[in-house]
Each structure stands twice: as C-alpha cells, then as structure tokens.
C-alpha cells in the first residue's frame, strides 16, 4: 500500500517509530507524576483530617539515613564481630522540629536480650562525642543496643518547641518501645533525666548513671523515693560533682565511682576507664 500524500512517512519508517516511542515516554512520565502527586495529597489530607478532629498525630521516625559497619576487633570480650552504627531523626508535627540520634547495634545479637542504653550529653557536647570516644562502638560490640541523642537545640536537633523537658525521656521510651533501658546522663542533661527518674513513672528503667548531672538540687527532696539502680560517676577534680554526690547519695542503694585525676566531663579524660566501669554496672543489673 502506497502512503498518502497527506501522510509524509509510513508506520514502518524509522522516523515514525521514534516519534511514537517519544509520545509513549511522555505519557508514562505524566502518569507517574500524577500518581505521586495524588499520594502526596492523600497524605496531606489525612494529616489535615486528624488536625480538624483533634486527634494527636503520632511521631514519625525517619528511615535511618546512614549505616556504618565497625569491626569489634580489640574490644576485649566482645560478643559480636562487628557493630552497626546508624543515624536517624524522630519527627513530630507538634514539636516543630526534629531530634537527631545515632544508634549502635550488634551485628551478632545475643540470645538473651540486653537492656537498651540511652546516652545523653552535656552542654558542650553531642551524640558525636559518644561516637568519637568509641562508646557507641564499645557498647554495641558487647551486645547493647545504644541510642545517643542530640538534645533539643544541640547540633543536628531542632529546638523541639512544644516538648516539656520533664517528659522527653518518657516520650522517647514510648516511641522506641524500650522495655528495659538504662540512662547515662552527664551534666546539663540532668534537666531531662532527673525529672523522669523522680517522677514515679519509670516503667522499663532498670539503671541510671548520672555523671555529675545538673539541676540535682531542684530534685533533692525526691531522691529518697527513687527506686532505680544508680551509679554516680564523677571526676576527682570536679568540685561540682562532689556537691552533687551529697544529693544523689540519698537515692536508696546508690553507689559512687570517682575517676582519678579527671575533671567535670570525666568520660573524656579516660574513656577506657569509663567504659569499663559502665560495662560492669550494666552486667550486674
């Protein structure tokens, strides 16, 4: 059949085939674009409906962004051959911000579930500190799932407006579903840990390791009612830590460990000694 004079090329021609393929490609792109837009609109609609109805929107944990595998060689009697270090963010529309965290987890977990360790930090530090000191790796290699957070307004975390300092740890407990956990709380982070420890709602908390925590004097009258295994670690040269010890010793059964020749951030002066003391405490819980 001869092509019409009004149709310059036949369907079998190369030019025609290329044109048809281009049209199909454009149609496919339009389809995927509109599908994604519809899904996005659907998600927005759900959030708007929840807001109108007055329902609290659940916090969202962003999928972990970065994963690093570190060998446990040289970590003493490690129970795992390697530890996985990951990062993520806890997001909640009510916060108007997000909370950054680092997580360490043994590649070869033990058959007997160990408590989760929660590392807070002082005013001049962040979760990066625990990574640099090797604390995340050390605990992960010994089988302890560990979270190190950037506290509100620090490093990669936002201001988290709308979150009460006294309820932050309780909130994270529910979010990550910690059934058994230990809180390590140096210096400034006492403003978050001490309200929780003295609140009476310490479900799941089986150990508390304050490291010369701030705000202790504000909770002195409640220390005698705390029912949590407690180890206060502080530096020999930290006068503030010595004062805090006189308050924390009111916690029934609380013990003390003084790091020789160490200052206020004693864990930075001798990380290996700090790790050894912390591990012994964890193993005796």
C-alpha atoms as one frame of an Amber mdcrd trajectory, in Angstrom:
protein
   0.000   0.000   0.000   1.381   3.403  -1.000   1.435   6.127   1.655  -0.998
   9.011   1.271   0.314  12.309   0.013  -1.039  13.893   3.254   0.950  11.463
   5.413   4.675  12.031   4.735   6.003   8.676   6.038   4.754   5.173   6.712
   4.385   3.447  10.111   7.311   1.241   9.235   9.668   4.168   8.783  12.349
   4.849  11.403  11.192   8.439  11.922   7.662   7.340  12.718   8.808   4.696
  15.212  10.988   7.201  17.069   8.079   9.653  17.253   5.729   7.010  18.670
   8.284   5.985  21.304   8.716   9.612  22.375   4.943  10.034  22.768   4.714
   6.880  24.877   7.558   8.056  27.106   5.849  11.416  27.713   2.585   9.656
  28.610   4.380   7.374  31.104   6.105  10.307  32.788   2.784  12.156  33.108
   1.202   9.062  34.668   3.887   8.623  37.337   3.935  12.343  38.120   0.200
  12.485  38.768   0.250   9.210  40.754   2.907  10.567  43.119   1.049  13.854
  43.460  -2.180  12.035  44.325  -0.387  10.007  47.024   1.137  13.162  48.481
  -2.233  14.880  48.525  -3.755  11.861  50.210  -1.140  12.016  52.982  -1.690
  15.737  53.453  -5.448  15.180  53.602  -5.034  12.547  56.340  -2.969  14.915
  58.477  -5.474  17.729  57.954  -8.395  15.490  58.922  -6.592  14.391  62.101
  -5.893  18.023  62.972  -9.546  19.022  62.461 -10.795  16.111  64.557  -8.351
  16.975  67.333  -6.533  13.654  67.163  -2.858  13.691  68.083  -0.638  12.829
  65.163   1.836  10.076  66.022   5.556  10.852  65.990   7.428   9.684  62.949
  10.855   8.105  62.945  12.592   8.940  59.707  14.129   5.942  57.999  17.728
   5.674  59.060  19.900   7.675  56.703  23.374   6.301  57.213  24.804   2.949
  58.261  28.409   2.120  59.070  29.840  -1.278  59.971  32.672  -1.201  62.517
  34.808  -4.189  63.480  34.838  -5.237  67.138  38.450  -6.419  66.989  40.341
  -5.141  70.010  37.225  -4.545  72.129  38.082  -7.149  74.740  35.491  -9.857
  75.341  33.082  -8.559  72.705  30.043 -10.706  71.992  29.720  -9.507  68.389
  32.180  -9.497  65.495  31.014  -6.060  64.384  28.635  -3.253  65.269  26.279
  -1.316  63.014  26.171   2.453  63.572  23.099   4.130  62.069  21.587   7.616
  62.191  18.006   8.831  62.141  15.576  11.516  63.241  12.473  11.483  65.391
   9.875  13.824  63.898   6.597  15.043  65.314   4.430  17.871  63.878   3.747
  19.087  67.422   7.450  19.639  68.051   8.082  21.995  65.141  11.485  20.375
  64.929  13.226  17.027  64.872  15.540  15.069  67.141  18.663  13.526  65.668
  20.108  10.297  67.029  22.831   7.751  66.466  22.163   4.091  67.118  24.595
   1.236  67.710  23.520  -2.365  67.329  25.497  -5.595  67.404  25.628  -7.412
  64.088  25.510 -10.687  66.047  22.925 -10.056  68.814  22.919 -12.248  71.920
  20.184 -14.802  72.534  19.475 -13.137  75.888  18.055  -9.631  75.217  20.096
  -6.967  76.978  18.785  -3.584  78.117  18.986  -0.620  75.771  21.454   2.089
  76.764  20.431   5.730  76.265  23.310   8.221  76.115  22.552  11.886  76.788
  25.212  14.609  76.764  26.434  17.827  78.392  26.042  21.374  77.106  29.333
  21.434  75.185  28.871  18.001  73.612  26.525  15.956  71.393  25.911  12.422
  70.147  29.075  12.862  68.087  31.032  12.829  71.358  29.956   9.277  72.131
  30.875   8.234  68.611  34.317   9.866  68.806  35.071   8.367  72.230  34.170
   4.910  70.941  31.337   4.491  73.471  28.734   3.606  70.850  31.042   1.023
  69.310  32.094  -0.380  72.697  28.547  -0.916  73.944  27.358  -2.280  70.609
  30.222  -4.768  70.484  29.202  -6.006  73.927  25.653  -6.620  72.754  23.902
  -3.468  73.986  21.648  -1.615  71.592  22.550   2.009  72.253  20.955   5.339
  71.364  22.853   8.636  71.548  20.694  11.720  71.040  21.429  15.311  70.123
  19.358  17.037  72.794  16.962  19.881  71.866  18.738  22.822  70.285  22.060
  20.994  70.005  23.963  20.077  66.846  21.573  18.358  64.409  18.438  18.562
  66.561  15.940  21.383  66.364  14.629  23.392  69.306  11.686  20.970  69.675
   9.242  23.665  70.746   6.229  22.194  72.459   8.111  19.422  74.284   8.406
  19.621  78.055  11.913  18.818  79.348  10.406  16.677  82.099   8.560  14.401
  79.668  11.132  13.975  76.892  12.618  10.666  78.077   9.167   9.226  78.771
   8.169  10.223  75.261  11.224   8.540  73.702  10.591   5.431  75.796   7.143
   5.071  74.281   8.309   5.938  70.786  11.104   3.380  70.643   9.284   0.915
  72.911  12.156   0.404  75.331  11.045  -2.400  77.630  14.326  -2.368  79.603
  16.723   0.550  79.425  19.483   2.446  81.210  20.021   6.210  81.043  23.520
   7.730  81.123  23.146  11.416  81.950  26.112  13.803  82.138  25.994  17.406
  83.294  23.350  19.566  81.541  21.258  16.546  80.566  20.163  16.259  84.190
  17.379  18.703  83.283  15.859  15.852  81.242  16.848  12.754  83.249  16.210
  13.855  86.843  12.549  14.885  86.303  11.978  11.472  84.740  13.826   9.443
  87.374  11.979  11.204  90.223   8.566  11.210  88.515   7.397   7.819  89.722
   6.647   6.770  86.130   9.925   4.995  85.391   8.498   1.907  83.723  11.286
  -0.005  81.967  14.122   1.979  83.569  16.426  -0.522  85.286  19.556   1.601
  85.619  20.566   5.240  85.983  24.136   6.506  85.508  24.304  10.228  86.315
  27.663  11.857  85.606  27.750  14.988  87.755  24.263  15.939  86.471  22.974
  19.479  86.552  19.735  20.552  88.276  20.207  17.953  91.044  19.460  20.442
  93.827  15.983  21.047  92.383  15.084  17.389  92.974  16.870  16.765  96.275
  13.626  16.294  98.209  12.563  13.485  95.853  15.788  11.459  95.815  14.782
   9.191  98.692  11.763   7.953  96.703  13.783   6.876  93.633  13.708   3.109
  93.139  16.256   2.588  90.357  19.742   1.048  90.397  22.005   4.111  90.369
  25.735   4.639  89.849  27.075   8.190  90.098  30.334   8.643  88.181  32.301
  11.855  88.557  35.821  13.182  88.308  38.125  13.581  91.277  38.817  17.188
  90.285  35.177  18.120  89.737  34.040  20.114  92.774  30.520  20.325  91.367
  30.409  16.550  91.087  31.338  16.219  94.761  28.436  18.503  95.712  26.025
  16.530  93.535  27.175  13.313  95.210  25.859  14.559  98.561  22.431  14.828
  96.928  22.479  11.614  94.883  23.598   9.532  97.860  20.043   9.965  99.167
  18.873   7.538  96.458  18.466   4.179  98.247  21.278   1.804  97.300  23.050
   4.319  95.041  26.779   3.808  94.544  29.600   6.138  93.568  32.677   5.847
  91.368  35.340   8.560  91.373  37.639   8.760  88.346  41.111   9.757  89.493
  42.678  12.919  88.024  39.536  13.546  85.955  37.512  16.727  85.622  33.848
  17.503  85.003  33.497  15.589  81.686  35.391  12.674  83.231  34.437  10.286
  80.418  36.545  12.358  78.008  39.597  12.266  80.308  39.760   8.479  80.385
  37.211   6.828  78.040  38.578   3.303  78.589  38.141   3.529  82.356  34.661
   4.998  81.916  33.689   2.184  79.531  34.989  -0.468  81.926  33.027   0.944
  84.877  29.858   1.381  82.820  30.032  -2.169  81.441  30.480  -3.653  84.901
  27.409  -1.747  86.110  25.362  -2.977  83.136  26.431  -6.579  83.618  25.352
  -6.519  87.274  21.819  -5.277  86.606
